[in-house]
mmCIF file with all atom_site columns, C-alpha atoms and ligand atoms in Angstrom:
data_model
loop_
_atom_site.group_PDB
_atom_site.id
_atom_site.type_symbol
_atom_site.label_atom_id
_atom_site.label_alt_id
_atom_site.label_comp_id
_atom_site.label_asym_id
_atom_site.label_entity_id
_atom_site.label_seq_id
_atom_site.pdbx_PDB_ins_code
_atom_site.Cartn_x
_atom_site.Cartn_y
_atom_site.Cartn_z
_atom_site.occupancy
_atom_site.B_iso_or_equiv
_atom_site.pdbx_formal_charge
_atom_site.auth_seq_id
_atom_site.auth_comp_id
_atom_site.auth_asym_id
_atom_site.auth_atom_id
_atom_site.pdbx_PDB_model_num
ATOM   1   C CA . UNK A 1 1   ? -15.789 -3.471 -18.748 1.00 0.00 ? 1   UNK A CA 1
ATOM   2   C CA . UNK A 1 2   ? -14.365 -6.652 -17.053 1.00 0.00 ? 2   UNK A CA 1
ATOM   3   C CA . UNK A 1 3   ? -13.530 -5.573 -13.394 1.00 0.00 ? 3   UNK A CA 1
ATOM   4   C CA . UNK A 1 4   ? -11.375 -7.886 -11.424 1.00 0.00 ? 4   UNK A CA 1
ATOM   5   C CA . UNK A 1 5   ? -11.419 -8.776 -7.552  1.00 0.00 ? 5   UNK A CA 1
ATOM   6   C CA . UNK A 1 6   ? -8.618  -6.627 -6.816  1.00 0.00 ? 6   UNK A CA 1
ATOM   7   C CA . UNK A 1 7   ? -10.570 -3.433 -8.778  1.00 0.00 ? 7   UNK A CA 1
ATOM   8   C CA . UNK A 1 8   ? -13.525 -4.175 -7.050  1.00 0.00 ? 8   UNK A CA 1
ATOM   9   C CA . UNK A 1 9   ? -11.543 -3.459 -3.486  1.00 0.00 ? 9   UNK A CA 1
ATOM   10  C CA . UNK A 1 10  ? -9.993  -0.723 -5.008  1.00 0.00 ? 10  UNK A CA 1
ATOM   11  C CA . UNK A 1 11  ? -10.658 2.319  -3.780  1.00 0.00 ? 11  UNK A CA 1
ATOM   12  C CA . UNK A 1 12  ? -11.659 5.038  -6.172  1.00 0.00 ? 12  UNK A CA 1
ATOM   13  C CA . UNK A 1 13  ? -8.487  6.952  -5.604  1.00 0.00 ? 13  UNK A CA 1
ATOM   14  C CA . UNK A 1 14  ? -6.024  4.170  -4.817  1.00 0.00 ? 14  UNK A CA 1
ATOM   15  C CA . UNK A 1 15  ? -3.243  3.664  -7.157  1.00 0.00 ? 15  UNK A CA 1
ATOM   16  C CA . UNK A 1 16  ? -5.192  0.438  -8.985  1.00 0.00 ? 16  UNK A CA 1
ATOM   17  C CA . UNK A 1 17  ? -8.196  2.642  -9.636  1.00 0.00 ? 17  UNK A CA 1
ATOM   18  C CA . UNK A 1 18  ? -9.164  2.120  -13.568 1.00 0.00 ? 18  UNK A CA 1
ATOM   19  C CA . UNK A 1 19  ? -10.897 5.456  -12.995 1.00 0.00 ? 19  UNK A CA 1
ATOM   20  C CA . UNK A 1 20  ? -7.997  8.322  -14.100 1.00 0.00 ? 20  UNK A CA 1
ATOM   21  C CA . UNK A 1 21  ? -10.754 11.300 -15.451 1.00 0.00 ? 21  UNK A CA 1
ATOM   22  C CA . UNK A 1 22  ? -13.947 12.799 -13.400 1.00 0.00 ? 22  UNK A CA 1
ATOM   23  C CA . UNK A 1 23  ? -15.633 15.293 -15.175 1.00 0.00 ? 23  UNK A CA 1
ATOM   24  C CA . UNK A 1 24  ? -18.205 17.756 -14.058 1.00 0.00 ? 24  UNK A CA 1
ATOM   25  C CA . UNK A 1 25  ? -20.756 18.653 -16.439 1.00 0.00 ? 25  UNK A CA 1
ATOM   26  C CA . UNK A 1 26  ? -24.015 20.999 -16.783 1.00 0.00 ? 26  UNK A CA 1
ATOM   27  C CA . UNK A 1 27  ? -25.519 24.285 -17.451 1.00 0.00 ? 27  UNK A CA 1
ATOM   28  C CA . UNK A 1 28  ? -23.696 27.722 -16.515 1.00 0.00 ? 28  UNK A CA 1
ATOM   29  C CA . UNK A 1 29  ? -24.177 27.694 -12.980 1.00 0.00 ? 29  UNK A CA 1
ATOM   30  C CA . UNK A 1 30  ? -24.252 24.119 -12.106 1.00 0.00 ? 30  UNK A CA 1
ATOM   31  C CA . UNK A 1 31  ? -21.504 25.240 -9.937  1.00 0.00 ? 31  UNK A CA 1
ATOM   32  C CA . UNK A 1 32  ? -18.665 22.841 -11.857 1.00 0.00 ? 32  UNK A CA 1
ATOM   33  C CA . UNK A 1 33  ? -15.923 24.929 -11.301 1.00 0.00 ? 33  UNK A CA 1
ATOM   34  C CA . UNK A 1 34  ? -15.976 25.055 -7.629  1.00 0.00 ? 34  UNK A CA 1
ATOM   35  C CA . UNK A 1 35  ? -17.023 21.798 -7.104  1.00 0.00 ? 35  UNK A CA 1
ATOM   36  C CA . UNK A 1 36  ? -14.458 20.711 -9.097  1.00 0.00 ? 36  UNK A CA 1
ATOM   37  C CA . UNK A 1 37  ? -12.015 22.086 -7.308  1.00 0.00 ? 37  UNK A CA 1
ATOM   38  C CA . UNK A 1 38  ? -13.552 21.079 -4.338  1.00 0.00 ? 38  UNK A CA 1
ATOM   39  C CA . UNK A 1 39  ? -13.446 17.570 -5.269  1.00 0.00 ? 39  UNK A CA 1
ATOM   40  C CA . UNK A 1 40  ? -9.719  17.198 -6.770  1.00 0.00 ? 40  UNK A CA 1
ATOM   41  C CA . UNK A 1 41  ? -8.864  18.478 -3.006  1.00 0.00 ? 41  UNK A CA 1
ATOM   42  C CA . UNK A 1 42  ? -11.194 16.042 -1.589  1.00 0.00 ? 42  UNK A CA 1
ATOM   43  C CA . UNK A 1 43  ? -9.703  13.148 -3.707  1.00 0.00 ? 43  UNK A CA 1
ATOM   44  C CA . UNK A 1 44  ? -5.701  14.149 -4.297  1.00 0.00 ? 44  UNK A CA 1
ATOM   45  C CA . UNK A 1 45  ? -6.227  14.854 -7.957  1.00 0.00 ? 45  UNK A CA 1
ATOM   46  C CA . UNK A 1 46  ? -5.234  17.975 -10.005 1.00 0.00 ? 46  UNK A CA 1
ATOM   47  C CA . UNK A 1 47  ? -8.196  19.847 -10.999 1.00 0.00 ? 47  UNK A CA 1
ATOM   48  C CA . UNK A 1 48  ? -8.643  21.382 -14.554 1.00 0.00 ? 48  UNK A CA 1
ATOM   49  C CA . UNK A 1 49  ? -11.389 24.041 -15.619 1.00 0.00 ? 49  UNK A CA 1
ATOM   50  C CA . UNK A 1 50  ? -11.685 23.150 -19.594 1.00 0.00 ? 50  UNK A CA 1
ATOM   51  C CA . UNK A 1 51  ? -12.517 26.904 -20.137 1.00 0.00 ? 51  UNK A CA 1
ATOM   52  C CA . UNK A 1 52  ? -9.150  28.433 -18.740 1.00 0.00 ? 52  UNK A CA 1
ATOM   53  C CA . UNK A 1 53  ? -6.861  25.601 -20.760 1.00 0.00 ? 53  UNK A CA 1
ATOM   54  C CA . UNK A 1 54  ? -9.222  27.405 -23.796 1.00 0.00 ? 54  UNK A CA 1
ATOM   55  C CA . UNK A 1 55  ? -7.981  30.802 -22.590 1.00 0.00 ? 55  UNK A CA 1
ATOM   56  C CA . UNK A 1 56  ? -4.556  29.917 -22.197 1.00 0.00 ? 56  UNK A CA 1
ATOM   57  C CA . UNK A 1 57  ? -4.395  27.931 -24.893 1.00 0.00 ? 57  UNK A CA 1
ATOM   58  C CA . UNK A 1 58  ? -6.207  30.600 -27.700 1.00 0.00 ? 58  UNK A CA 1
ATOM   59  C CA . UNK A 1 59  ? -4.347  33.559 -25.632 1.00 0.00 ? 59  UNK A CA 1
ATOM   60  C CA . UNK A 1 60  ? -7.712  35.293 -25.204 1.00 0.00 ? 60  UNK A CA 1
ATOM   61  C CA . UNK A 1 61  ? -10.977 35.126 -23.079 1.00 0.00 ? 61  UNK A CA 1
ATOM   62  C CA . UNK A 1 62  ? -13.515 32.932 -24.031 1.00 0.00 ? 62  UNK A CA 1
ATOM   63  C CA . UNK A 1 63  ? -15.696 36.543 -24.464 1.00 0.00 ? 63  UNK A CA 1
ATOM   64  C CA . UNK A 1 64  ? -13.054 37.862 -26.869 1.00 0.00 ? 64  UNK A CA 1
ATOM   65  C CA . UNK A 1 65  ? -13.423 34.321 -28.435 1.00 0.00 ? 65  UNK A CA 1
ATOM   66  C CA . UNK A 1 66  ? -16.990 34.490 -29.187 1.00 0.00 ? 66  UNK A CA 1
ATOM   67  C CA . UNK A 1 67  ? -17.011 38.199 -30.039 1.00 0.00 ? 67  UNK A CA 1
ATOM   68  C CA . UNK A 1 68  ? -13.835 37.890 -32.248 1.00 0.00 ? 68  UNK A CA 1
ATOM   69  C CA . UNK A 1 69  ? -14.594 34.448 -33.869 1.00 0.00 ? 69  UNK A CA 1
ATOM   70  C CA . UNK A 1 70  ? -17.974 33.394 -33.561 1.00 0.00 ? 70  UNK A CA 1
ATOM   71  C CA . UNK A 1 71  ? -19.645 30.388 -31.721 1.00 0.00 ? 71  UNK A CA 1
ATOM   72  C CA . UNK A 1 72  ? -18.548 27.754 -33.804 1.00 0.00 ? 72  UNK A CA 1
ATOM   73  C CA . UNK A 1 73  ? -14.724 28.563 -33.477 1.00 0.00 ? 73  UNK A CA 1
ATOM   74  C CA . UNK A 1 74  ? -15.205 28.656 -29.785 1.00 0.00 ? 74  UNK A CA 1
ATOM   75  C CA . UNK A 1 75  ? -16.453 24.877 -29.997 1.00 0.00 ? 75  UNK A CA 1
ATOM   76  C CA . UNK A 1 76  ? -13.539 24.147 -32.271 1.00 0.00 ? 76  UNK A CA 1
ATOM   77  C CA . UNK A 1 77  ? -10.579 25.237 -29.317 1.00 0.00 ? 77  UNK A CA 1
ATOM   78  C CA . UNK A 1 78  ? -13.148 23.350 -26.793 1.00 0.00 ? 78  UNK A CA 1
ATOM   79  C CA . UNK A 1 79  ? -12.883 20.068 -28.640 1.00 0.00 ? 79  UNK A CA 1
ATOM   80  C CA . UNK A 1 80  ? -9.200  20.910 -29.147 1.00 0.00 ? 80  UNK A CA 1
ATOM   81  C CA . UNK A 1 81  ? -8.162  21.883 -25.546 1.00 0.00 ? 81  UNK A CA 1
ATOM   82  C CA . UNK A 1 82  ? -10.495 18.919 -24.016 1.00 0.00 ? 82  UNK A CA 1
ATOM   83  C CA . UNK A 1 83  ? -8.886  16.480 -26.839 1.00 0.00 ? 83  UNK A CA 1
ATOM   84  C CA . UNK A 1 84  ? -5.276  17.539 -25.624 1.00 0.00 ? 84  UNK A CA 1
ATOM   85  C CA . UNK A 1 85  ? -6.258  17.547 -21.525 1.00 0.00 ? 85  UNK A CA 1
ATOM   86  C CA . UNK A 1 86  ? -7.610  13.718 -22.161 1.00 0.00 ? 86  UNK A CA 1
ATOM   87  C CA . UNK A 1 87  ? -4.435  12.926 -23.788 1.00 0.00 ? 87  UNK A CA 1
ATOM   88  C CA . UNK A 1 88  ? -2.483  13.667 -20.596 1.00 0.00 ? 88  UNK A CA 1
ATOM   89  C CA . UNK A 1 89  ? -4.842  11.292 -18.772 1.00 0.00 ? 89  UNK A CA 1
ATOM   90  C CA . UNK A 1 90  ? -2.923  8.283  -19.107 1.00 0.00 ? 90  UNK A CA 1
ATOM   91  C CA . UNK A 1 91  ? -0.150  9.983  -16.918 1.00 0.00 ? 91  UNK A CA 1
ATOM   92  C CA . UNK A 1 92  ? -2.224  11.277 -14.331 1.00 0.00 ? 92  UNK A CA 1
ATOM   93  C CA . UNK A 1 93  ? -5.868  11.790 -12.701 1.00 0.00 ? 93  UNK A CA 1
ATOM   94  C CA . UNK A 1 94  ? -7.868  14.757 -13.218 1.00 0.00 ? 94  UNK A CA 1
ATOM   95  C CA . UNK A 1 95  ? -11.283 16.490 -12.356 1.00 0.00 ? 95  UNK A CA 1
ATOM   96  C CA . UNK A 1 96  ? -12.379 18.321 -15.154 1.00 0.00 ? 96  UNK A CA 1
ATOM   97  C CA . UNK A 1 97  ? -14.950 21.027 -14.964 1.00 0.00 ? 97  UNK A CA 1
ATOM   98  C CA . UNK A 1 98  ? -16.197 21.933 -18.714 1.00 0.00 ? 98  UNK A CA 1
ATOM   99  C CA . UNK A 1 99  ? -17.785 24.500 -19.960 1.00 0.00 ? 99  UNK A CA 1
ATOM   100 C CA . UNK A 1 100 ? -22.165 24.025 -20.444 1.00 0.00 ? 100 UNK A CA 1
ATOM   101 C CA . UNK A 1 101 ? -21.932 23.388 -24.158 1.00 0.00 ? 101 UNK A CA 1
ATOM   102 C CA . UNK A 1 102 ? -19.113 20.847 -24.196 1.00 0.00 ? 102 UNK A CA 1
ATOM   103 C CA . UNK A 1 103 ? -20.925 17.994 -23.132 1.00 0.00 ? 103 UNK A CA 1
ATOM   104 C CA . UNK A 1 104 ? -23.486 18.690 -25.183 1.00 0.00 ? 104 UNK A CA 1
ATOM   105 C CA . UNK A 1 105 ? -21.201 18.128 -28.682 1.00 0.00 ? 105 UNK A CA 1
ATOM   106 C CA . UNK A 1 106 ? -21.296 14.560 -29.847 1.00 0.00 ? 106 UNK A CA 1
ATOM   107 C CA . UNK A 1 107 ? -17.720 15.079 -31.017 1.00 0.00 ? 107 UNK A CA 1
ATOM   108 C CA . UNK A 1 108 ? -17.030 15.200 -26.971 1.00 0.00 ? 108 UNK A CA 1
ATOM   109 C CA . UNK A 1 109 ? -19.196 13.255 -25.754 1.00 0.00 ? 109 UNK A CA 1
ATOM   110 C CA . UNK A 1 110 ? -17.396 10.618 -27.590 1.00 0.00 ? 110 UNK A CA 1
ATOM   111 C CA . UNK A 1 111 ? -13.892 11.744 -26.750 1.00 0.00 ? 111 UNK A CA 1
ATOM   112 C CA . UNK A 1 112 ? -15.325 11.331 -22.958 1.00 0.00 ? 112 UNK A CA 1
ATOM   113 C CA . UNK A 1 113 ? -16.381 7.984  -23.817 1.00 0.00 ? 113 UNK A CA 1
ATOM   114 C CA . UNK A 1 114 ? -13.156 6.772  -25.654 1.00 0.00 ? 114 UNK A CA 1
ATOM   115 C CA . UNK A 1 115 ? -10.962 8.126  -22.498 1.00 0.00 ? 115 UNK A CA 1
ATOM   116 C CA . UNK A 1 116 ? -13.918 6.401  -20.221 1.00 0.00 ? 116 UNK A CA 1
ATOM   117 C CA . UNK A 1 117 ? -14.034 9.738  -17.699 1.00 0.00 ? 117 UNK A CA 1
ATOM   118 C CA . UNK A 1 118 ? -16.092 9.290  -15.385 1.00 0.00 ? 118 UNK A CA 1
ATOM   119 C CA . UNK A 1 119 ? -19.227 11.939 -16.417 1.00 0.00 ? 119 UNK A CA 1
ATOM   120 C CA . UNK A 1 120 ? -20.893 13.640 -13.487 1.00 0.00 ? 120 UNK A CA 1
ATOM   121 C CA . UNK A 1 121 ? -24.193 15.793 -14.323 1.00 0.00 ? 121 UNK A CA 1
ATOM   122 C CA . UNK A 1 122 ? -24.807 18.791 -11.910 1.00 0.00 ? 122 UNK A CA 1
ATOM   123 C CA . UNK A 1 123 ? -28.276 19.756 -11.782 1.00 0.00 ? 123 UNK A CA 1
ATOM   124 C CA . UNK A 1 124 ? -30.258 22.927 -10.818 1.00 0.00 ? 124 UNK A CA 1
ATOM   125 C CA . UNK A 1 125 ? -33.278 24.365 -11.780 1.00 0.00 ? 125 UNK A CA 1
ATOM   126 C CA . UNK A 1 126 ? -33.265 26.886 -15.351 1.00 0.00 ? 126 UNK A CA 1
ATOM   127 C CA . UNK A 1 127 ? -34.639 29.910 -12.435 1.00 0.00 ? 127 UNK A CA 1
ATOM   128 C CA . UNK A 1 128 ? -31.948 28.905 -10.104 1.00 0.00 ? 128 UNK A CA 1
ATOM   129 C CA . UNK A 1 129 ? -28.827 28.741 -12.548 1.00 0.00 ? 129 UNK A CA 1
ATOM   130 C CA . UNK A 1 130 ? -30.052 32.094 -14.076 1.00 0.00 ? 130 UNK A CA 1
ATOM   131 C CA . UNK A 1 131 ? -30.329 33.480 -10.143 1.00 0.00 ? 131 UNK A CA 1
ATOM   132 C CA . UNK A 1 132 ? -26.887 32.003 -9.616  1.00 0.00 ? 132 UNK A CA 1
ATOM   133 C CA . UNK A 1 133 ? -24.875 33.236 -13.100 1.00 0.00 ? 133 UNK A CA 1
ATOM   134 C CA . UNK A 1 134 ? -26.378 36.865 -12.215 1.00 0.00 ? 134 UNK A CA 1
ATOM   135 C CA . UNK A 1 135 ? -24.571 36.815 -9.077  1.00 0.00 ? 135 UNK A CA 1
ATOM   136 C CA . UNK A 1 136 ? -21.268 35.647 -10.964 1.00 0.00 ? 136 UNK A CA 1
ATOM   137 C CA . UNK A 1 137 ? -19.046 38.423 -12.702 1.00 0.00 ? 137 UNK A CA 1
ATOM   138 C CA . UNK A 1 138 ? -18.050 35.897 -15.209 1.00 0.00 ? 138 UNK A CA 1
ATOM   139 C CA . UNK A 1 139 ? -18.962 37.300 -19.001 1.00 0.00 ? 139 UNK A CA 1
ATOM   140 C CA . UNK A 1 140 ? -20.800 34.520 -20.005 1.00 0.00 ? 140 UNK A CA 1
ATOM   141 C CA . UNK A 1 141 ? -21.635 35.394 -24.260 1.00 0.00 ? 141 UNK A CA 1
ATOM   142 C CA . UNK A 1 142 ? -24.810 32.660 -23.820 1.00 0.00 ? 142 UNK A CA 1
ATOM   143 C CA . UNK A 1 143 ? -26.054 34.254 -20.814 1.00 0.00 ? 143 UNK A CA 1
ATOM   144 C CA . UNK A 1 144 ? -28.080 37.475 -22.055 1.00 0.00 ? 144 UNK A CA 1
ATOM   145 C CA . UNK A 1 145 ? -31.711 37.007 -22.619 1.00 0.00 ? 145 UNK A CA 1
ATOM   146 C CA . UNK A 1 146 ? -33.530 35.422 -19.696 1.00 0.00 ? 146 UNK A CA 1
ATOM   147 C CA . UNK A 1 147 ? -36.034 33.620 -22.452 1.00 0.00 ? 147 UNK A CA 1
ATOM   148 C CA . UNK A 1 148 ? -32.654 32.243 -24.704 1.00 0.00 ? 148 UNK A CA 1
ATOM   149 C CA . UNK A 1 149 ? -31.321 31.058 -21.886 1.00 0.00 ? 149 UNK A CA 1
ATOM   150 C CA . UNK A 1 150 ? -34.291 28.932 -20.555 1.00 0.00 ? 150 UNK A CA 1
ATOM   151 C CA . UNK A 1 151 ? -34.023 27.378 -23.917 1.00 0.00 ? 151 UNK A CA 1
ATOM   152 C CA . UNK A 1 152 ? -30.440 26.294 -24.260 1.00 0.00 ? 152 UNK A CA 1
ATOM   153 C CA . UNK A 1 153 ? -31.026 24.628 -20.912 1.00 0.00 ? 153 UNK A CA 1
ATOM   154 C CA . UNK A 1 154 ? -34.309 22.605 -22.004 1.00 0.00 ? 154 UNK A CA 1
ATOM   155 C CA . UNK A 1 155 ? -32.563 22.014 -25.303 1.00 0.00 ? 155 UNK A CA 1
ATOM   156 C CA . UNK A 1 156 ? -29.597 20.366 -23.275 1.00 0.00 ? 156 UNK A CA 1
ATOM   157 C CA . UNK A 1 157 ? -30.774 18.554 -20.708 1.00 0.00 ? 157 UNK A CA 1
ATOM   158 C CA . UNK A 1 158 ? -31.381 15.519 -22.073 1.00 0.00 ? 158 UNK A CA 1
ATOM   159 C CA . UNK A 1 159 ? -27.947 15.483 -23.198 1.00 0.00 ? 159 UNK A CA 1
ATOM   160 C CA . UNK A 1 160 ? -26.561 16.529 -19.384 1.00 0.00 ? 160 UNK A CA 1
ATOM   161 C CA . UNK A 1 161 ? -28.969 13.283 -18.325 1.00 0.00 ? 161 UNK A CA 1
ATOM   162 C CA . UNK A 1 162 ? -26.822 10.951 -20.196 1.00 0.00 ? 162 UNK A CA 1
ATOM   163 C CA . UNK A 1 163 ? -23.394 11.496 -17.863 1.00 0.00 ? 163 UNK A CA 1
ATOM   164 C CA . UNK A 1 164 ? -23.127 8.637  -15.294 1.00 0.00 ? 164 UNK A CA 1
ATOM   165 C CA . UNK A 1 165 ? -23.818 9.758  -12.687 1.00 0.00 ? 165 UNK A CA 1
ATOM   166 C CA . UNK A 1 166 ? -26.298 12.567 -11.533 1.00 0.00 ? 166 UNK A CA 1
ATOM   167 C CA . UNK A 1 167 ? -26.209 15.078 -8.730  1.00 0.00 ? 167 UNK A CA 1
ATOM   168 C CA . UNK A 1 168 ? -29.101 17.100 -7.395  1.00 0.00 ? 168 UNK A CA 1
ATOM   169 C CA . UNK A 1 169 ? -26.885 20.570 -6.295  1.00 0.00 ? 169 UNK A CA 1
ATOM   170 C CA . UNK A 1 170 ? -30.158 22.448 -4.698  1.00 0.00 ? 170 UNK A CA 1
ATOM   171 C CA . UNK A 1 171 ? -29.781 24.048 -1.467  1.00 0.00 ? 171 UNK A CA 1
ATOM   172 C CA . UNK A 1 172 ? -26.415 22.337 -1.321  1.00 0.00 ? 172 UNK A CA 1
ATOM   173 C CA . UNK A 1 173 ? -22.966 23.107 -0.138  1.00 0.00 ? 173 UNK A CA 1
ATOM   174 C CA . UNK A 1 174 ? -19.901 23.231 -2.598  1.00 0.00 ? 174 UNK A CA 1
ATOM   175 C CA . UNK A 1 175 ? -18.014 20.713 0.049   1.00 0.00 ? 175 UNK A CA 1
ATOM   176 C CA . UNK A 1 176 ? -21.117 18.674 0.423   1.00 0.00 ? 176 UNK A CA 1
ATOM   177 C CA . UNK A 1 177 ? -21.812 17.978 -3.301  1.00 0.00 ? 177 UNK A CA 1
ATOM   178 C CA . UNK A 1 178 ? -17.960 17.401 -3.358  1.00 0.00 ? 178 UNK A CA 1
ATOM   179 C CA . UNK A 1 179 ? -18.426 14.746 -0.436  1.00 0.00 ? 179 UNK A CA 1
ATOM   180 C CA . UNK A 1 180 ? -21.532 13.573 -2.290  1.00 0.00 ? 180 UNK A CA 1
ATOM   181 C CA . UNK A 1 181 ? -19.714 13.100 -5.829  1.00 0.00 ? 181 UNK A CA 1
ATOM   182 C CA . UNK A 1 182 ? -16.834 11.072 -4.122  1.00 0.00 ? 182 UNK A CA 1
ATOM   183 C CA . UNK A 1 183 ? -18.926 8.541  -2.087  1.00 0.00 ? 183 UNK A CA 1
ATOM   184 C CA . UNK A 1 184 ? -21.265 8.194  -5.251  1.00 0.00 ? 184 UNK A CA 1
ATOM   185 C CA . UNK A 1 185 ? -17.587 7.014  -7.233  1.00 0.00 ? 185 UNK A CA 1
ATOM   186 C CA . UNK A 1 186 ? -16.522 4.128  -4.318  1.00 0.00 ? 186 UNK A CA 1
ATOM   187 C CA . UNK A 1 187 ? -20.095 3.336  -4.808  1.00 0.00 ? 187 UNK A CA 1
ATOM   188 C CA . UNK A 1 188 ? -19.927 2.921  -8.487  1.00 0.00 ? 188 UNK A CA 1
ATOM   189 C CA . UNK A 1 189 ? -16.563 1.394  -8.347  1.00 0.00 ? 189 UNK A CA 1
ATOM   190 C CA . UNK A 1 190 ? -17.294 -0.938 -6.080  1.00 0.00 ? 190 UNK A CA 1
ATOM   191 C CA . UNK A 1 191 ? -20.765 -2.420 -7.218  1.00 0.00 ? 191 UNK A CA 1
ATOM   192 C CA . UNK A 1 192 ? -18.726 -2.494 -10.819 1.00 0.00 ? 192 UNK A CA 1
ATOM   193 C CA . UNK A 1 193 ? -21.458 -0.750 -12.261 1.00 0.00 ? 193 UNK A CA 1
ATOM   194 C CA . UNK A 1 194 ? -20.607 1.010  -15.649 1.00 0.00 ? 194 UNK A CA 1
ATOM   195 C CA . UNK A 1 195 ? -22.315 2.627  -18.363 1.00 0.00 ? 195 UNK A CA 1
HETATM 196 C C1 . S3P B 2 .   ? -20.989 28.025 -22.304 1.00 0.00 ? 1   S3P B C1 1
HETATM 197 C C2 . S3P B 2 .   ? -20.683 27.989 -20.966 1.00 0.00 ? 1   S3P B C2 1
HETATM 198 C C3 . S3P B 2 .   ? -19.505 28.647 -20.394 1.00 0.00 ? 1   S3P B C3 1
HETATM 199 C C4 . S3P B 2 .   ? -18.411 28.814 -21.462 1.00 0.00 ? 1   S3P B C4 1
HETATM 200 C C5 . S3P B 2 .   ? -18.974 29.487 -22.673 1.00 0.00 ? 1   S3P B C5 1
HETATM 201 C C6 . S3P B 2 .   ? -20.109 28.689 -23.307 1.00 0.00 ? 1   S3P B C6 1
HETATM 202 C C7 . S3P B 2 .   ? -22.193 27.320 -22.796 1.00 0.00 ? 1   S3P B C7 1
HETATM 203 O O1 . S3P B 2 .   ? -18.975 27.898 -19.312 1.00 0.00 ? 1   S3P B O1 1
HETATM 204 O O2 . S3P B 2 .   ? -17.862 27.581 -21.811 1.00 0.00 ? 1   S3P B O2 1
HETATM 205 O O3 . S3P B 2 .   ? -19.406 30.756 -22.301 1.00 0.00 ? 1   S3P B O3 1
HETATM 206 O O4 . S3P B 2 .   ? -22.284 27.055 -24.011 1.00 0.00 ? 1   S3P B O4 1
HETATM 207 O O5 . S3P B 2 .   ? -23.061 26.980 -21.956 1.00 0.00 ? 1   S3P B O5 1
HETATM 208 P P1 . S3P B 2 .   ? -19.743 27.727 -17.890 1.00 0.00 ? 1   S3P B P1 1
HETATM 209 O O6 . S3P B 2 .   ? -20.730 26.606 -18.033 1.00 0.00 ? 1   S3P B O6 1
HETATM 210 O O7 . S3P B 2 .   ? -18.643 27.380 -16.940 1.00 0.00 ? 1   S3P B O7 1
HETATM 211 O O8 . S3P B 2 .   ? -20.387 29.014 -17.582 1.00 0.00 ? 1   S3P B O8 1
#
């Protein structure tokens, strides 16, 4: 991307920002939903969890979904709900939080690439995201064998390495990684540095 003077001063939330989508990405657990919200406080920007524009948009929990339906029809309303919320981009900014297996879909990972979001990967260890998903009441369908799970998360990370920017969450606070995510975007912004 060319990147002018005047985007290079540009703060990443001022109104000249290129930048209009930040999304979180990473394993159940990674802690994207509230460090998204965290962070669309921390910058001005409406926050979006992909999973409840699923809900809302398929009228039924993303549970039911996978119970009713089937994996595959669950990725079909992701890719649908995160096609429609990147759509809206243009008119606004958002920080999207999405759920672990979106951003592991080539189909999205090239939507992300087309809207240019900027992708944020939030890391943990397999034993600590399993630690912190059992403490979560959230009915998560892909989290129910300790062994299956380890698996979907070495079978994804490679993918989750591939977002632009990556976070370390360990032993952090939600408000920290927040503060962490934002100065890593002025820094990115202003050293013009894209992927
Ligand atoms: C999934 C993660 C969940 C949710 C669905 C599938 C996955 O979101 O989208 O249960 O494939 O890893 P969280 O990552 O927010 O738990």
């Amino acid at each position: 991307m060319q990147t002018s003077r005047q985007d290079v001063k540009a703060p990443v939330t001022g109104r000249d920002s290129p930048l209009r989508a930040v999304v979180l990405v990473g394993f159940m657990g990674a802690g994207k939903t509230s460090v998204g919200r965290e962070l669309g406080q921390h910058l001005g920007w409406r926050f979006v969890d992909l999973d409840d524009r699923i809900q809302a948009r398929e009228r039924c929990t993303v549970a039911e979904i996978f119970r009713s339906s089937g994996e595959e029809e669950f990725r079909r309303a992701e890719h649908d709900a995160l096609r429609e919320l990147l759509n809206q981009v243009a008119g606004e900014r958002l920080v999207i939080a999405v759920g672990g297996g979106a951003f592991a879909r080539p189909e999205n990972i090239a939507l992300l690439e087309k809207s240019m979001a900027m992708t944020i990967f939030l890391d943990a260890s397999a034993d600590e995201l399993w630690r912190r998903c059992g403490e979560d009441p959230a009915e998560r369908p892909l989290r129910r064998d300790e062994v299956e799970f380890r698996q979907l998360y070495e079978s994804r990370r490679a993918r989750y390495l591939e977002a632009k920017v990556h976070i370390d969450t360990a032993g952090k606070q939600v408000s920290d990684i927040a503060k962490e995510i934002a100065s890593s975007l002025r820094l990115k912004q202003s050293s013009g540095k894209e992927k």
